[in-house]
Each structure stands twice: as structure tokens, then as C-alpha cells.
Amino acid sequence: EYEPLDTNLIKINQNGYISPLKKEGTTELKIKDVTNGYETKITIIVKNIRLQDTDTVTYIYNIDDLVKFRDSVNAGNDYAGKTVYVMADIDMSPACSETVGSWTPIGATGTNFAGTFDGNYHTLSNLYYNSNAYHNVGLFSLIQENTIVQNIILKEVYINNTKSRMDEIDTGAIAGNSSGKINNVGVESGSIIGNNVASGNTWSILSRVGGIVGFLLNNGEINCCYNKAKIYSYAKNGINSIKYAQAGGIVGANSGKITNSYNTGTINAISHEIQVGGIVGIAYSPKGNFILNSYNIGIIGKESSHASQGVIGGIAGLNGDAAGAGKSTINKTYCSVESSTCSWYYRDSGSTVNKYSTEGRVAKENIKNYAPTLGTAYENDDFGINDGYPILWWEAPRIELNKKQAYIKAGENLQLDVVGAHCNVPVENLDNVEITDFTWKSSNEDIAEVNENGQVTGLKEGYTTIYGTHKEYENVKVMCVVNVAKSENVATPQIETGNGFTAILKADGTVWMTGNEEVLATGTGGRP
């Protein structure tokens, strides 16, 4: 029997396999021999080993690292050709809050980040900006072409961009505007506000606000993203000027490509003219941009108002910005009937008259079954992550086994175990999942069999795949490929290195080597 003193630090299964639950800590583990009653204690130390930065890789573990990275970019280091990895969930409030002050966007001072920013599906919480300091506002100021931002979740975002600017301001959780690639990003909660308060005599005043970015430019791409925050766009002042407020669940104004993305947040705008949409406020088409495989169930325009013209659509407010302008391709994209009276407005070629389309309007409840229709990037929400509406593939919980591939002899046993459960949003009964929570089967029971406890037994030479399906959540699956060798001839593949040589022991028992022959002699095998 195994009994850890601190059950919040580690867990241990009936086979003695220990899994850490926290990054760091120390506890005692009591081990009892149930046969003779003997007991002993051992000390378990869980330590978070920090990886060291290299010439091409930077690691961010905490808010101090994030601020240091931001300041490095703003001081002139563009990180071109480099990758920045976020290694933990980070609370940003020590660096930006109502009491501390506003976040300075990455790249706000003139140097744009030019590398890859990979969040490793960690969460940045409490991004706070309430200022008139910059016109492009988000976690980043802007994302330039060939730059990638991916695999990150933002939670409890508060952005209130009140810049006074005679032309335009752009506001989004990730960036004000983008010509780069944004993949697998989620905005879980909060409010994103753009308020152009310019008051001079100017031709036009514009505010573009989106859940991900305010303005997606020609070469920009957004894929597999979602927004659940509230969106507001205002442009109300100005003398003798035309005022525009554009607001969208994913982007305020779109000249790029949006695929496999959804919005559930409310969206509103107030101005002389407004364009408000569930995915984009307005869509331009200079280079054949499109919106594909996306959906919106957020309520559009309920608190919106306008003095002259207002176009509000469940997918796009306005598709095509002027008479004769091309329209974006919108395909396999849906909005709920409840979100808006139409899907999108557009201008007919050569006409100044706005028309509208109701294509893609679906009863809200029916959208819960639309994962197959939307495509392979989506899964049914069997976990209650998104109130039953389709989720993106990366939102689904991921379970990690101790083995993805294993080699055993015929007659030998292999014990599979769960070593990690990754849930971007907490899911009941998946935080502390056990091996016995799965139903197990072997794809070839003549090669190996598996029992209800995840124990695999090799039967004869060959290979098979062991599959596990969670008993409560059928979409949560795990697998391990098992190679079974004859009992008299098997070796586990391994690599050994030394002074001047590399030796590889293969599964068939042969040894392959490179380097100095005088240092190492082989029993079987030869040089590759």
C-alpha cells in the first residue's frame, strides 16, 4: 500500500507509479507491505527544472520572464528566427492592473516581434490595459508578416483603448492588427473596448475591435481560434467627420483568411456608422480573403446605435466596403437565428444599396450538433466546456500515458498508467483520471491482450495497438503501440554515447555503432 502525506503534490497508483500534481514541493510517502505489515517512509521531491535559453529559444516561466521578453522586444530585439515558449500559466496582474497600471503591448515602441510565440496551451490571465497611450493595442501591438502566435489562452482580459486619433485605432486581445499567422488561440473571458475619442476637424474617425485582433490585414491568417469576451467599438466625436465603429467576434475588419473559428461573446458598437458581425464587422476582398468553417452564437448589436447607417450580421456586418468592391468568400459558416436577423450585408456590384443574406442562419440549439458539418477541426462538446456547442480539437482534454510505444517479450507484462491529464478548462472527473477509468482493448488479441486495469500481456511475436476509451467521456481516448518479440530474443532499443563513439542497441538484438572502433567493440551487428 502507498500513502503520500501530501495528496495535492503527488498521486500514486496501485502499482507504485508516481505522478506529480504540482510543479514543486516535498512530501513523504509511506509504503506498507500488506503481507507482513512492514512499513517504511521515503521522501519525494518534486522539482521544476528550468530550461536554459539558447540562441534560438527563449523560455517564459513567470510574469517576470514575460515582462523581460516584452521589454527586450520594445528595446529593439525582434527575435527573428527564434521561438519563445510559455512554460506555465501566468497571472499578469503583478505587471498590469488597475493599481499597477496598463500593460505596454509587445512591440508598442516601434520594433515588431518577428519570431514564433508558442504558449504551449498555457493561460495568461488578467491582461489589463486602460489607457490612451497607443493606437494598436493587445498583448502585442501588431503582428507582422511571417510572425506566428499560437497555442495560448487569455482569461479575464480587460482592454479599454481610449486613444484620440484622427484616423483609426485597432484593438484586440492578441494584437491591434496582424499580417501574420495566429493559430489555436482562445479568449476565455473579459471585455475588449476600442473608443476613438478624437475630437478635431478631420475627414474620418475609425475604431476597429475584435476578440482576437482589431484588423486582420491582407496576408494575415487566423485558424482554430475562439472568443468569449464582450466586444465594444465606439467612435462618437469629431467635427465634420464621418465616424465608423467596426466590431467582430474574431476581428473588427478583415482582409485576410479566417478558418475554423467561433465566437460566443456579445458584440456592440456605437457611432455615426457601424458595422457589427459575429465573426467580422466588415470584410474587404483585395486578395480573395475568406471566412470558412466558423460559427457565431453571440448576440449581435443589442446595445448598438448609430446616427446614419448601421449594418449588423450574425457572421459579417458588411461584406464588401464600397460599390463595386469584391465580397469575401463565406463558406460553411453559420450563426444562430437568435444572434441577428441576417447573416451578412453586402453591396451589389455597381450599387450603393445594401442587401443582406440569411444564408447560414440556424436555430441556436441545432448548432450543438454541427461539429461534423464544420469539419475535422471541431469536436462535439461532450465535456461541458462550451455549453454543449462545438469545440476546437485542441480544447478537448488530452490524457498522457506512461508509454506511447513499448517492447516486451512474449509472456511478459506491461503496466500502462496515466501520467498526465491536460484540460485547458477544468472538466469534472478528468482532473485526477485513473487507468481504471478507461475501457481497454487490443487491436490484435493474438499478439497481446489487455485487462481492465491496463495491464498488457505479450502472447506471440508481432505488434498490436492498445486502445483505451474513457468510460464517461467517449471522446477521450488513449493508445499505445506494443511490439512483442520472441521470449528468447529481445532487447529494448537504447542509445549510448561515450568518448568518440555512439552505439545503438536495436530491438532485434543487433548493435550499430559510429565513431572510434578502438573504443567500443560490438557483439553483433556492424556499421551503418
Coordinates of C-alpha atoms in Angstrom, one line a residue:
E1 CA 0.0 0.0 0.0
Y2 CA 1.1 3.5 -0.8
E3 CA 0.1 6.6 1.2
P4 CA 1.5 10.1 0.3
L5 CA 1.4 12.7 3.0
D6 CA 0.6 15.5 0.6
T7 CA -2.0 14.2 -1.9
N8 CA -2.1 17.6 -3.6
L9 CA 1.6 17.3 -4.6
I10 CA 1.7 13.7 -6.0
K11 CA -0.6 10.8 -6.8
I12 CA 0.4 7.2 -6.8
N13 CA -1.4 4.2 -8.3
Q14 CA -1.7 0.6 -7.0
N15 CA 1.4 -0.3 -9.0
G16 CA 3.6 2.3 -7.3
Y17 CA 3.7 4.7 -10.3
I18 CA 4.1 8.3 -9.1
S19 CA 2.7 11.3 -10.9
P20 CA 3.4 14.9 -9.9
L21 CA 0.4 17.2 -9.5
K22 CA 2.3 20.4 -8.8
K23 CA 5.5 22.0 -10.2
E24 CA 7.5 21.9 -6.9
G25 CA 7.3 20.6 -3.4
T26 CA 8.4 17.9 -0.9
T27 CA 6.4 15.2 0.8
E28 CA 6.8 11.8 2.5
L29 CA 5.5 8.6 1.0
K30 CA 4.5 5.7 3.4
I31 CA 4.9 2.2 1.9
K32 CA 3.4 -0.7 3.7
D33 CA 3.9 -4.4 2.9
V34 CA 0.4 -5.8 3.3
T35 CA 1.8 -9.4 3.6
N36 CA 4.0 -9.0 6.7
G37 CA 3.0 -5.5 7.9
Y38 CA 6.4 -3.9 7.4
E39 CA 6.3 -0.1 6.8
T40 CA 8.8 2.4 5.6
K41 CA 8.9 6.0 4.5
I42 CA 10.7 7.7 1.7
T43 CA 11.0 11.4 0.8
I44 CA 9.6 12.5 -2.6
I45 CA 10.9 15.8 -4.0
V46 CA 9.1 17.3 -7.0
K47 CA 11.3 20.0 -8.7
N48 CA 10.5 22.1 -11.6
I49 CA 13.8 22.2 -13.6
R50 CA 14.1 25.4 -15.6
L51 CA 15.3 25.0 -19.2
Q52 CA 18.0 27.5 -20.2
D53 CA 17.6 29.9 -23.0
T54 CA 19.6 29.3 -26.2
D55 CA 20.5 31.4 -29.2
T56 CA 17.2 30.3 -30.9
V57 CA 14.9 29.5 -28.0
T58 CA 13.6 31.7 -25.1
Y59 CA 11.6 30.2 -22.2
I60 CA 9.0 32.1 -20.2
Y61 CA 8.1 30.7 -16.8
N62 CA 6.6 33.6 -14.9
I63 CA 5.4 37.2 -15.2
D64 CA 9.0 38.5 -14.7
D65 CA 10.1 36.5 -17.7
L66 CA 7.2 37.8 -19.8
V67 CA 7.9 41.4 -18.9
K68 CA 11.6 40.8 -19.6
F69 CA 10.7 39.4 -23.1
R70 CA 8.3 42.4 -23.8
D71 CA 10.9 44.9 -22.7
S72 CA 13.6 43.2 -24.9
V73 CA 11.4 43.5 -28.0
N74 CA 10.5 47.1 -27.2
A75 CA 14.2 47.8 -26.8
G76 CA 14.9 46.7 -30.4
N77 CA 15.3 42.9 -30.3
D78 CA 12.9 41.4 -32.9
Y79 CA 13.6 37.7 -32.2
A80 CA 13.7 36.9 -35.9
G81 CA 14.2 33.2 -36.4
K82 CA 13.7 32.5 -32.7
T83 CA 10.9 30.7 -30.8
V84 CA 9.6 31.9 -27.5
Y85 CA 7.8 29.2 -25.3
V86 CA 5.5 29.9 -22.4
M87 CA 6.2 27.1 -19.8
A88 CA 3.5 27.8 -17.2
D89 CA 0.1 29.5 -16.6
I90 CA 0.9 33.2 -15.7
D91 CA -1.1 35.7 -13.8
M92 CA -0.3 39.1 -15.4
S93 CA -1.8 41.2 -12.6
P94 CA 1.6 41.9 -10.9
A95 CA 2.6 43.8 -14.1
C96 CA -0.7 45.3 -15.2
S97 CA -3.8 46.1 -13.1
E98 CA -6.0 49.0 -12.0
T99 CA -3.5 49.8 -9.2
V100 CA -0.2 48.9 -11.1
G101 CA -1.1 50.5 -14.4
S102 CA -1.7 49.4 -18.0
W103 CA 0.2 46.7 -19.9
T104 CA 2.6 48.1 -22.5
P105 CA 1.9 45.9 -25.7
I106 CA 4.8 43.9 -27.0
G107 CA 6.2 45.9 -29.9
A108 CA 4.5 49.1 -28.9
T109 CA 7.6 51.3 -29.2
G110 CA 8.4 50.5 -32.9
T111 CA 10.2 47.2 -33.1
N112 CA 7.8 44.4 -34.0
F113 CA 8.2 40.8 -32.8
A114 CA 9.3 38.7 -35.8
G115 CA 9.7 35.2 -34.4
T116 CA 7.3 32.4 -33.1
F117 CA 5.4 32.9 -29.8
D118 CA 4.2 29.5 -28.6
G119 CA 2.1 29.4 -25.5
N120 CA 2.1 25.6 -25.1
Y121 CA -1.6 25.9 -24.4
H122 CA -0.9 27.8 -21.1
T123 CA -3.2 30.6 -19.8
L124 CA -2.3 34.2 -19.5
S125 CA -4.8 35.8 -17.1
N126 CA -5.6 39.4 -16.1
L127 CA -4.2 41.2 -19.1
Y128 CA -5.1 44.8 -18.2
Y129 CA -5.0 48.0 -20.4
N130 CA -6.9 51.2 -19.7
S131 CA -5.0 54.0 -21.5
N132 CA -4.8 56.3 -24.4
A133 CA -1.1 55.7 -25.0
Y134 CA -1.2 53.6 -28.2
H135 CA -3.4 53.1 -31.2
N136 CA -2.6 49.4 -31.8
V137 CA -3.4 47.6 -28.5
G138 CA -3.4 43.9 -27.4
L139 CA -1.0 41.5 -25.8
F140 CA 1.1 42.5 -28.9
S141 CA 0.8 45.9 -30.6
L142 CA 0.8 44.3 -34.0
I143 CA 1.9 41.0 -35.6
Q144 CA 3.9 41.4 -38.8
E145 CA 4.0 39.1 -41.8
N146 CA 5.9 35.7 -41.2
T147 CA 5.4 36.0 -37.5
I148 CA 3.5 33.2 -35.7
V149 CA 1.5 33.4 -32.4
Q150 CA -0.1 30.1 -31.3
N151 CA -1.3 27.8 -28.6
I152 CA -2.3 30.4 -26.0
I153 CA -5.4 31.1 -23.9
L154 CA -6.2 34.6 -22.5
K155 CA -8.5 34.8 -19.5
E156 CA -10.1 37.8 -17.7
V157 CA -8.9 40.3 -20.3
Y158 CA -9.7 43.9 -19.8
I159 CA -8.7 46.3 -22.6
N160 CA -10.1 49.8 -22.9
N161 CA -8.2 51.6 -25.7
T162 CA -9.3 55.3 -25.5
K163 CA -6.8 56.7 -28.0
S164 CA -7.6 60.0 -29.6
R165 CA -6.5 59.6 -33.2
M166 CA -7.7 61.4 -36.3
D167 CA -7.8 58.2 -38.5
E168 CA -8.1 54.8 -36.8
I169 CA -7.4 52.7 -33.7
D170 CA -7.2 48.9 -33.7
T171 CA -7.9 46.8 -30.6
G172 CA -7.8 43.0 -29.9
A173 CA -6.9 40.6 -27.2
I174 CA -3.9 39.3 -29.1
A175 CA -3.0 42.4 -31.2
G176 CA -4.3 45.6 -32.6
N177 CA -3.7 44.3 -36.2
S178 CA -2.0 41.4 -37.8
S179 CA -0.4 40.3 -41.1
G180 CA 1.0 37.1 -39.5
K181 CA -0.4 33.7 -38.5
I182 CA -2.4 33.2 -35.4
N183 CA -3.3 29.6 -34.6
N184 CA -5.0 27.8 -31.7
V185 CA -5.8 30.9 -29.5
G186 CA -8.7 31.3 -27.1
V187 CA -10.0 34.4 -25.4
E188 CA -11.9 32.8 -22.5
S189 CA -13.4 35.9 -20.8
G190 CA -13.3 39.6 -20.3
S191 CA -14.1 42.9 -22.1
I192 CA -12.4 44.4 -25.1
I193 CA -13.2 48.0 -25.8
G194 CA -12.0 50.4 -28.5
N195 CA -13.0 54.0 -28.2
N196 CA -11.6 56.5 -30.6
V197 CA -12.2 59.8 -28.8
A198 CA -10.7 62.1 -31.5
S199 CA -12.5 65.5 -31.4
G200 CA -10.8 67.6 -34.2
N201 CA -11.9 68.5 -37.7
T202 CA -11.0 65.5 -39.7
W203 CA -12.4 63.5 -42.6
S204 CA -12.9 60.3 -40.7
I205 CA -12.6 58.6 -37.4
L206 CA -12.5 54.8 -37.1
S207 CA -12.4 52.2 -34.3
R208 CA -11.9 48.5 -35.2
V209 CA -12.3 46.0 -32.4
G210 CA -12.1 42.2 -32.5
G211 CA -11.8 39.3 -30.0
I212 CA -8.5 38.2 -31.5
V213 CA -7.3 41.2 -33.5
G214 CA -8.8 44.5 -34.5
F215 CA -7.8 44.5 -38.1
L216 CA -6.6 41.3 -40.0
L217 CA -4.5 42.6 -43.0
N218 CA -4.0 41.1 -46.5
N219 CA -1.6 38.3 -45.6
G220 CA -3.0 37.6 -42.1
E221 CA -4.4 34.3 -41.2
I222 CA -6.4 33.2 -38.2
N223 CA -7.1 29.5 -37.7
C224 CA -8.7 27.5 -34.8
C225 CA -9.4 30.4 -32.5
Y226 CA -12.3 31.4 -30.4
N227 CA -13.6 34.4 -28.4
K228 CA -15.9 34.5 -25.5
A229 CA -15.2 38.1 -24.3
K230 CA -17.5 41.0 -24.7
I231 CA -16.7 43.3 -27.6
Y232 CA -17.4 47.1 -27.8
S233 CA -16.4 49.6 -30.5
Y234 CA -17.0 53.4 -30.3
A235 CA -16.2 56.4 -32.5
K236 CA -18.5 59.2 -31.4
N237 CA -16.7 62.5 -31.5
G238 CA -15.2 64.6 -34.3
I239 CA -16.2 67.8 -36.2
N240 CA -17.5 67.5 -39.8
S241 CA -16.2 63.9 -39.9
I242 CA -17.6 60.5 -40.8
K243 CA -17.3 58.2 -37.8
Y244 CA -17.1 54.4 -38.1
A245 CA -17.2 51.8 -35.5
Q246 CA -16.4 48.2 -36.6
A247 CA -16.7 45.2 -34.2
G248 CA -16.5 41.5 -34.7
G249 CA -16.2 38.4 -32.5
I250 CA -12.9 37.4 -34.2
V251 CA -11.7 40.6 -36.0
G252 CA -13.2 44.0 -36.4
A253 CA -12.2 44.4 -40.1
N254 CA -10.9 41.5 -42.3
S255 CA -8.7 41.5 -45.3
G256 CA -7.2 38.1 -44.5
K257 CA -8.2 34.5 -44.0
I258 CA -10.2 33.2 -41.1
T259 CA -10.8 29.4 -40.7
N260 CA -12.2 27.1 -38.0
S261 CA -13.0 29.8 -35.5
Y262 CA -16.0 30.7 -33.4
N263 CA -17.5 33.4 -31.2
T264 CA -19.9 33.3 -28.2
G265 CA -19.3 36.8 -26.8
T266 CA -21.7 39.7 -27.2
I267 CA -20.7 42.4 -29.7
N268 CA -21.8 46.1 -29.9
A269 CA -20.8 49.4 -31.5
I270 CA -21.9 53.0 -31.3
S271 CA -21.0 55.6 -33.9
H272 CA -22.2 57.6 -36.9
E273 CA -21.9 54.4 -38.9
I274 CA -21.5 50.9 -37.5
Q275 CA -20.6 47.5 -39.0
V276 CA -21.1 44.7 -36.5
G277 CA -20.8 41.0 -37.1
G278 CA -20.4 37.7 -35.2
I279 CA -17.1 36.8 -36.9
V280 CA -16.1 40.1 -38.6
G281 CA -17.5 43.6 -38.5
I282 CA -16.6 44.3 -42.1
A283 CA -14.9 42.1 -44.8
Y284 CA -12.8 43.5 -47.6
S285 CA -11.6 41.5 -50.5
P286 CA -8.4 42.8 -52.1
K287 CA -6.8 39.4 -52.4
G288 CA -9.6 36.9 -52.2
N289 CA -9.9 36.7 -48.5
F290 CA -12.4 34.2 -46.9
I291 CA -14.2 33.1 -43.8
L292 CA -14.6 29.3 -43.7
N293 CA -15.8 26.6 -41.2
S294 CA -16.7 29.1 -38.5
Y295 CA -19.7 29.9 -36.4
N296 CA -21.2 32.5 -34.0
I297 CA -23.8 32.2 -31.3
G298 CA -23.0 35.5 -29.6
I299 CA -25.8 38.2 -29.5
I300 CA -25.0 40.9 -32.0
G301 CA -25.9 44.6 -31.7
K302 CA -28.4 44.5 -28.9
E303 CA -26.8 47.6 -27.3
S304 CA -25.6 49.2 -30.6
S305 CA -26.8 52.5 -32.0
H306 CA -25.9 54.7 -35.0
A307 CA -26.8 58.2 -36.3
S308 CA -26.6 57.4 -40.1
Q309 CA -26.1 53.8 -41.2
G310 CA -25.9 50.6 -39.2
V311 CA -25.3 47.1 -40.7
I312 CA -25.4 44.2 -38.3
G313 CA -25.0 40.5 -39.3
G314 CA -24.6 37.2 -37.4
I315 CA -21.5 36.5 -39.4
A316 CA -20.4 39.7 -41.0
G317 CA -21.8 43.2 -40.7
L318 CA -20.8 44.3 -44.1
N319 CA -19.2 42.1 -46.9
G320 CA -17.6 44.5 -49.4
D321 CA -16.8 48.0 -48.4
A322 CA -17.9 50.1 -51.4
A323 CA -19.9 50.0 -54.6
G324 CA -18.3 47.5 -57.0
A325 CA -16.0 46.1 -54.3
G326 CA -15.4 42.3 -54.2
K327 CA -17.0 40.3 -51.5
S328 CA -15.3 37.8 -49.2
T329 CA -16.0 34.1 -49.7
I330 CA -18.0 32.9 -46.8
N331 CA -18.5 29.1 -46.8
K332 CA -19.6 26.5 -44.2
T333 CA -20.0 29.3 -41.7
Y334 CA -23.1 29.6 -39.5
C335 CA -24.8 31.9 -37.0
S336 CA -27.7 31.3 -34.7
V337 CA -31.1 32.7 -35.7
E338 CA -31.2 34.4 -32.2
S339 CA -27.9 36.3 -32.8
S340 CA -29.1 38.5 -35.6
T341 CA -31.9 38.9 -38.2
C342 CA -29.5 38.2 -41.0
S343 CA -26.1 36.6 -41.7
W344 CA -24.4 39.4 -43.5
Y345 CA -25.0 42.6 -45.5
Y346 CA -23.2 43.3 -48.8
R347 CA -23.1 45.8 -51.6
D348 CA -24.1 44.7 -55.0
S349 CA -21.6 45.5 -57.8
G350 CA -22.2 49.0 -59.1
S351 CA -24.8 49.7 -56.5
T352 CA -24.8 51.7 -53.3
V353 CA -27.7 49.8 -51.9
N354 CA -27.0 47.4 -49.0
K355 CA -28.6 44.0 -49.4
Y356 CA -28.5 41.1 -47.0
S357 CA -28.2 37.3 -46.9
T358 CA -29.8 34.9 -44.5
E359 CA -27.7 32.0 -45.7
G360 CA -26.2 30.0 -42.8
R361 CA -28.7 31.1 -40.1
V362 CA -29.5 28.1 -37.9
A363 CA -31.6 27.6 -34.7
K364 CA -29.1 28.0 -31.9
E365 CA -29.9 24.6 -30.3
N366 CA -29.2 22.9 -33.6
I367 CA -25.7 24.3 -33.8
K368 CA -24.8 21.9 -30.9
N369 CA -24.8 19.1 -33.5
Y370 CA -22.8 20.9 -36.1
A371 CA -19.3 19.6 -35.3
P372 CA -19.3 17.2 -38.3
T373 CA -20.7 19.9 -40.6
L374 CA -18.0 22.4 -39.5
G375 CA -15.2 19.9 -40.3
T376 CA -12.4 17.9 -38.7
A377 CA -11.1 20.9 -36.6
Y378 CA -14.1 20.5 -34.4
E379 CA -15.4 18.0 -31.8
N380 CA -18.7 17.6 -30.1
D381 CA -18.6 19.2 -26.6
D382 CA -19.2 16.2 -24.5
F383 CA -17.4 17.8 -21.6
G384 CA -19.5 20.9 -21.0
I385 CA -16.6 23.2 -22.0
N386 CA -18.6 25.3 -24.3
D387 CA -22.2 24.8 -23.1
G388 CA -22.6 21.9 -25.5
Y389 CA -21.6 23.8 -28.6
P390 CA -18.8 22.5 -30.9
I391 CA -15.3 22.9 -29.6
L392 CA -12.0 23.0 -31.4
W393 CA -9.8 19.9 -31.4
W394 CA -7.2 21.5 -29.1
E395 CA -9.8 22.3 -26.4
A396 CA -10.7 18.7 -25.8
P397 CA -8.9 17.1 -22.8
R398 CA -5.7 15.2 -23.5
I399 CA -4.6 12.2 -21.5
E400 CA -1.0 11.1 -21.5
L401 CA 0.1 7.5 -20.8
N402 CA 3.5 6.4 -19.4
K403 CA 4.1 4.6 -22.7
K404 CA 3.3 5.6 -26.3
Q405 CA 5.3 2.7 -27.7
A406 CA 6.7 -0.3 -25.9
Y407 CA 8.7 -3.5 -26.5
I408 CA 8.0 -6.7 -24.5
K409 CA 8.7 -10.4 -24.7
A410 CA 6.1 -13.0 -25.2
G411 CA 4.9 -13.9 -21.7
E412 CA 5.9 -10.5 -20.2
N413 CA 3.6 -8.0 -18.7
L414 CA 3.5 -4.2 -19.3
Q415 CA 1.5 -1.9 -16.9
L416 CA 0.1 1.2 -18.6
D417 CA -0.6 4.2 -16.5
V418 CA -1.9 7.7 -16.7
V419 CA 0.9 10.2 -16.1
G420 CA -0.9 13.5 -17.1
A421 CA -4.3 14.9 -17.8
H422 CA -4.3 18.2 -19.7
C423 CA -7.5 20.2 -19.6
N424 CA -7.4 23.8 -20.8
V425 CA -10.8 24.2 -19.0
P426 CA -11.5 22.1 -15.8
V427 CA -13.6 19.1 -16.6
E428 CA -15.3 17.1 -13.9
N429 CA -13.8 13.7 -13.3
L430 CA -10.8 14.3 -15.6
D431 CA -8.6 16.2 -13.1
N432 CA -7.4 13.0 -11.4
V433 CA -8.1 10.4 -14.0
E434 CA -7.0 6.8 -13.3
I435 CA -6.1 3.9 -15.5
T436 CA -9.3 2.1 -14.4
D437 CA -11.4 4.9 -15.7
F438 CA -10.8 3.5 -19.2
T439 CA -12.2 0.6 -21.2
W440 CA -9.3 -1.3 -22.8
K441 CA -8.9 -3.4 -25.9
S442 CA -6.2 -4.8 -28.1
S443 CA -6.4 -4.4 -31.9
N444 CA -4.8 -7.9 -32.2
E445 CA -5.6 -10.1 -29.3
D446 CA -3.5 -12.9 -30.8
I447 CA -0.4 -10.8 -30.2
A448 CA -1.2 -9.2 -26.8
E449 CA -4.1 -8.9 -24.5
V450 CA -5.0 -6.2 -22.0
N451 CA -7.1 -6.5 -18.9
E452 CA -9.4 -4.0 -17.2
N453 CA -6.5 -2.5 -15.2
G454 CA -4.5 -1.6 -18.3
Q455 CA -2.0 -4.5 -17.9
V456 CA -0.8 -5.8 -21.2
T457 CA 0.5 -9.3 -21.7
G458 CA 2.6 -10.4 -24.7
L459 CA 1.4 -13.6 -26.3
K460 CA 3.4 -14.0 -29.5
E461 CA 5.7 -12.2 -31.9
G462 CA 4.1 -9.2 -33.7
Y463 CA 2.7 -5.8 -32.9
T464 CA -0.7 -4.5 -31.8
T465 CA -2.3 -1.3 -30.7
I466 CA -3.8 -1.0 -27.2
Y467 CA -6.7 1.4 -27.1
G468 CA -8.4 3.0 -24.1
T469 CA -11.7 4.8 -24.1
H470 CA -12.8 6.8 -21.1
K471 CA -15.9 5.3 -19.6
E472 CA -17.7 8.7 -19.1
Y473 CA -16.3 10.8 -21.9
E474 CA -16.2 8.6 -25.1
N475 CA -14.2 11.3 -27.0
V476 CA -11.3 10.9 -24.6
K477 CA -9.1 8.1 -26.0
V478 CA -5.5 6.9 -25.4
M479 CA -3.4 4.4 -27.2
C480 CA 0.0 2.6 -27.0
V481 CA 1.7 0.6 -29.8
V482 CA 3.1 -2.7 -28.4
N483 CA 5.8 -4.7 -30.2
V484 CA 6.1 -8.3 -28.9
A485 CA 9.2 -10.3 -29.7
K486 CA 10.0 -13.9 -29.1
S487 CA 10.8 -14.6 -25.5
E488 CA 14.3 -15.8 -26.2
N489 CA 15.5 -12.8 -28.2
V490 CA 14.5 -9.2 -27.3
A491 CA 16.3 -6.1 -26.4
T492 CA 14.9 -2.7 -25.6
P493 CA 16.2 -0.1 -28.1
Q494 CA 18.6 2.4 -26.5
I495 CA 21.4 4.7 -27.4
E496 CA 24.7 5.0 -25.5
T497 CA 27.4 7.7 -26.2
G498 CA 30.9 7.9 -25.0
N499 CA 34.3 9.4 -25.8
G500 CA 34.4 9.2 -29.6
F501 CA 31.5 6.8 -30.2
T502 CA 27.8 6.3 -30.4
A503 CA 26.3 2.9 -30.0
I504 CA 22.7 2.0 -30.8
L505 CA 21.2 -1.3 -29.3
K506 CA 18.3 -2.2 -31.6
A507 CA 15.2 -4.2 -30.8
D508 CA 16.4 -7.2 -32.8
G509 CA 19.5 -7.5 -30.5
T510 CA 22.0 -6.0 -33.0
V511 CA 24.3 -3.2 -32.1
W512 CA 25.1 -0.4 -34.5
M513 CA 28.0 1.9 -33.8
T514 CA 29.7 5.0 -35.2
G515 CA 32.9 6.6 -34.1
N516 CA 36.2 5.1 -32.8
E517 CA 36.3 1.4 -33.3
E518 CA 39.1 1.1 -30.7
V519 CA 36.9 2.4 -28.0
L520 CA 33.9 0.1 -28.4
A521 CA 33.6 -3.5 -29.7
T522 CA 30.3 -4.9 -30.9
G523 CA 28.9 -8.3 -30.2
T524 CA 26.6 -8.5 -33.2
G525 CA 25.7 -6.1 -36.0
G526 CA 28.1 -3.7 -37.7
R527 CA 28.5 -0.2 -39.1
P528 CA 25.6 1.6 -40.7

